[in-house]
Amino acid sequence: MPFIRIETNIDLEERKKSASLAAVSNIVSKATGKSVDYIMARWAPKAPMTMGAEDVPTVYAEVKSVGLTADQAAAISPLTELLTETLGVDKHNVYIEFACGTPDMWGLGGGMLG
């Protein structure tokens, strides 16, 4: 049920993307207590991005999950460190948006979760 999407303006090798997505999934699994088997993670294609109107290395990530709490979102903070180490981005150029969904608004396998 958790979904993580990462957007950046930095090129990254495909094998590093795959390894990073596995690490991201593990961070979210640990923080939320949800099985990694139900976590979907995605690298969006490289896109033009700016921070402070400057063309600098930048990352935007979304973390969405049914029932996500503020405490769980705070526990996902190691995601920033992972992204800064993997991409060489200043931590102040990493935005993470957290969103809590309700089971009646999430579908899986042709049905709704709630």
Short mmCIF file of C-alpha atoms in Angstrom, two decimals:
data_model
loop_
_atom_site.label_atom_id
_atom_site.label_comp_id
_atom_site.label_asym_id
_atom_site.label_seq_id
_atom_site.Cartn_x
_atom_site.Cartn_y
_atom_site.Cartn_z
CA MET A 1 0.00 0.00 0.00
CA PRO A 2 2.83 2.49 0.50
CA PHE A 3 3.95 4.17 -2.72
CA ILE A 4 7.19 6.12 -3.09
CA ARG A 5 8.01 8.21 -6.14
CA ILE A 6 11.36 9.92 -6.61
CA GLU A 7 11.99 12.71 -9.11
CA THR A 8 15.35 14.33 -9.74
CA ASN A 9 17.32 16.28 -12.31
CA ILE A 10 20.33 13.98 -11.88
CA ASP A 11 21.33 11.07 -14.11
CA LEU A 12 21.67 7.80 -12.23
CA GLU A 13 22.68 4.39 -13.55
CA GLU A 14 19.85 1.87 -13.80
CA ARG A 15 21.51 -0.58 -11.42
CA LYS A 16 21.91 2.16 -8.80
CA LYS A 17 18.24 3.05 -9.23
CA SER A 18 17.21 -0.55 -8.59
CA ALA A 19 19.42 -0.85 -5.51
CA SER A 20 18.17 2.49 -4.21
CA LEU A 21 14.53 1.51 -4.68
CA ALA A 22 15.11 -1.62 -2.62
CA ALA A 23 16.71 0.48 0.13
CA VAL A 24 13.85 3.01 -0.02
CA SER A 25 11.30 0.20 0.29
CA ASN A 26 13.10 -1.16 3.34
CA ILE A 27 13.16 2.26 5.03
CA VAL A 28 9.43 2.72 4.48
CA SER A 29 8.65 -0.85 5.56
CA LYS A 30 10.54 -0.41 8.82
CA ALA A 31 8.92 2.98 9.54
CA THR A 32 5.35 1.92 8.76
CA GLY A 33 5.41 -1.70 9.87
CA LYS A 34 4.03 -2.70 6.47
CA SER A 35 5.47 -5.61 4.54
CA VAL A 36 7.92 -4.72 1.79
CA ASP A 37 5.84 -7.07 -0.38
CA TYR A 38 3.16 -4.37 -0.63
CA ILE A 39 5.44 -1.37 -1.18
CA MET A 40 5.73 0.11 -4.66
CA ALA A 41 8.66 2.41 -5.40
CA ARG A 42 9.43 4.30 -8.60
CA TRP A 43 12.14 6.49 -10.06
CA ALA A 44 10.52 9.02 -12.36
CA PRO A 45 12.44 9.84 -15.54
CA LYS A 46 15.02 12.62 -15.19
CA ALA A 47 13.29 15.98 -15.48
CA PRO A 48 14.30 19.64 -15.50
CA MET A 49 14.03 20.97 -11.93
CA THR A 50 15.22 24.03 -10.07
CA MET A 51 15.66 24.99 -6.44
CA GLY A 52 15.61 28.64 -5.56
CA ALA A 53 15.39 29.41 -9.29
CA GLU A 54 18.81 27.76 -9.71
CA ASP A 55 19.64 24.72 -11.83
CA VAL A 56 21.21 22.70 -9.01
CA PRO A 57 20.92 19.01 -8.10
CA THR A 58 17.43 18.61 -6.67
CA VAL A 59 15.17 15.79 -5.47
CA TYR A 60 11.42 15.64 -4.88
CA ALA A 61 9.94 12.50 -3.33
CA GLU A 62 6.38 11.49 -2.51
CA VAL A 63 5.54 8.93 0.15
CA LYS A 64 1.89 7.91 0.22
CA SER A 65 0.34 5.24 2.39
CA VAL A 66 -2.98 4.21 3.86
CA GLY A 67 -3.06 5.33 7.49
CA LEU A 68 0.34 7.07 7.42
CA THR A 69 0.90 8.91 10.71
CA ALA A 70 3.12 11.89 11.51
CA ASP A 71 5.34 9.63 13.65
CA GLN A 72 5.76 7.19 10.76
CA ALA A 73 6.57 10.06 8.39
CA ALA A 74 9.24 11.28 10.81
CA ALA A 75 10.67 7.74 10.98
CA ILE A 76 11.10 7.83 7.19
CA SER A 77 13.64 10.66 7.54
CA PRO A 78 16.57 8.31 6.69
CA LEU A 79 15.24 8.58 3.14
CA THR A 80 16.81 12.05 2.91
CA GLU A 81 20.21 10.67 3.90
CA LEU A 82 19.91 7.84 1.38
CA LEU A 83 19.03 10.27 -1.42
CA THR A 84 21.81 12.72 -0.55
CA GLU A 85 24.40 9.93 -0.45
CA THR A 86 23.16 8.22 -3.62
CA LEU A 87 22.77 11.37 -5.69
CA GLY A 88 25.25 13.79 -4.11
CA VAL A 89 22.49 16.31 -3.43
CA ASP A 90 22.59 18.85 -0.62
CA LYS A 91 20.01 17.81 1.99
CA HIS A 92 18.43 21.26 1.73
CA ASN A 93 17.57 20.47 -1.90
CA VAL A 94 15.50 17.40 -1.00
CA TYR A 95 11.75 17.80 -0.55
CA ILE A 96 9.63 14.90 0.67
CA GLU A 97 5.84 15.09 0.58
CA PHE A 98 3.99 12.69 2.87
CA ALA A 99 0.35 11.82 2.25
CA CYS A 100 -2.07 9.65 4.19
CA GLY A 101 -4.67 7.83 2.17
CA THR A 102 -7.86 6.14 3.25
CA PRO A 103 -8.57 2.50 2.37
CA ASP A 104 -11.67 3.42 0.38
CA MET A 105 -9.52 5.52 -1.99
CA TRP A 106 -6.83 2.90 -2.73
CA GLY A 107 -7.28 -0.02 -5.09
CA LEU A 108 -5.38 -3.28 -5.31
CA GLY A 109 -5.97 -6.32 -7.49
CA GLY A 110 -9.18 -4.91 -8.99
CA GLY A 111 -10.79 -4.06 -5.66
CA MET A 112 -10.64 -1.39 -3.01
CA LEU A 113 -8.72 -1.80 0.24
CA GLY A 114 -11.60 -0.50 2.33
#
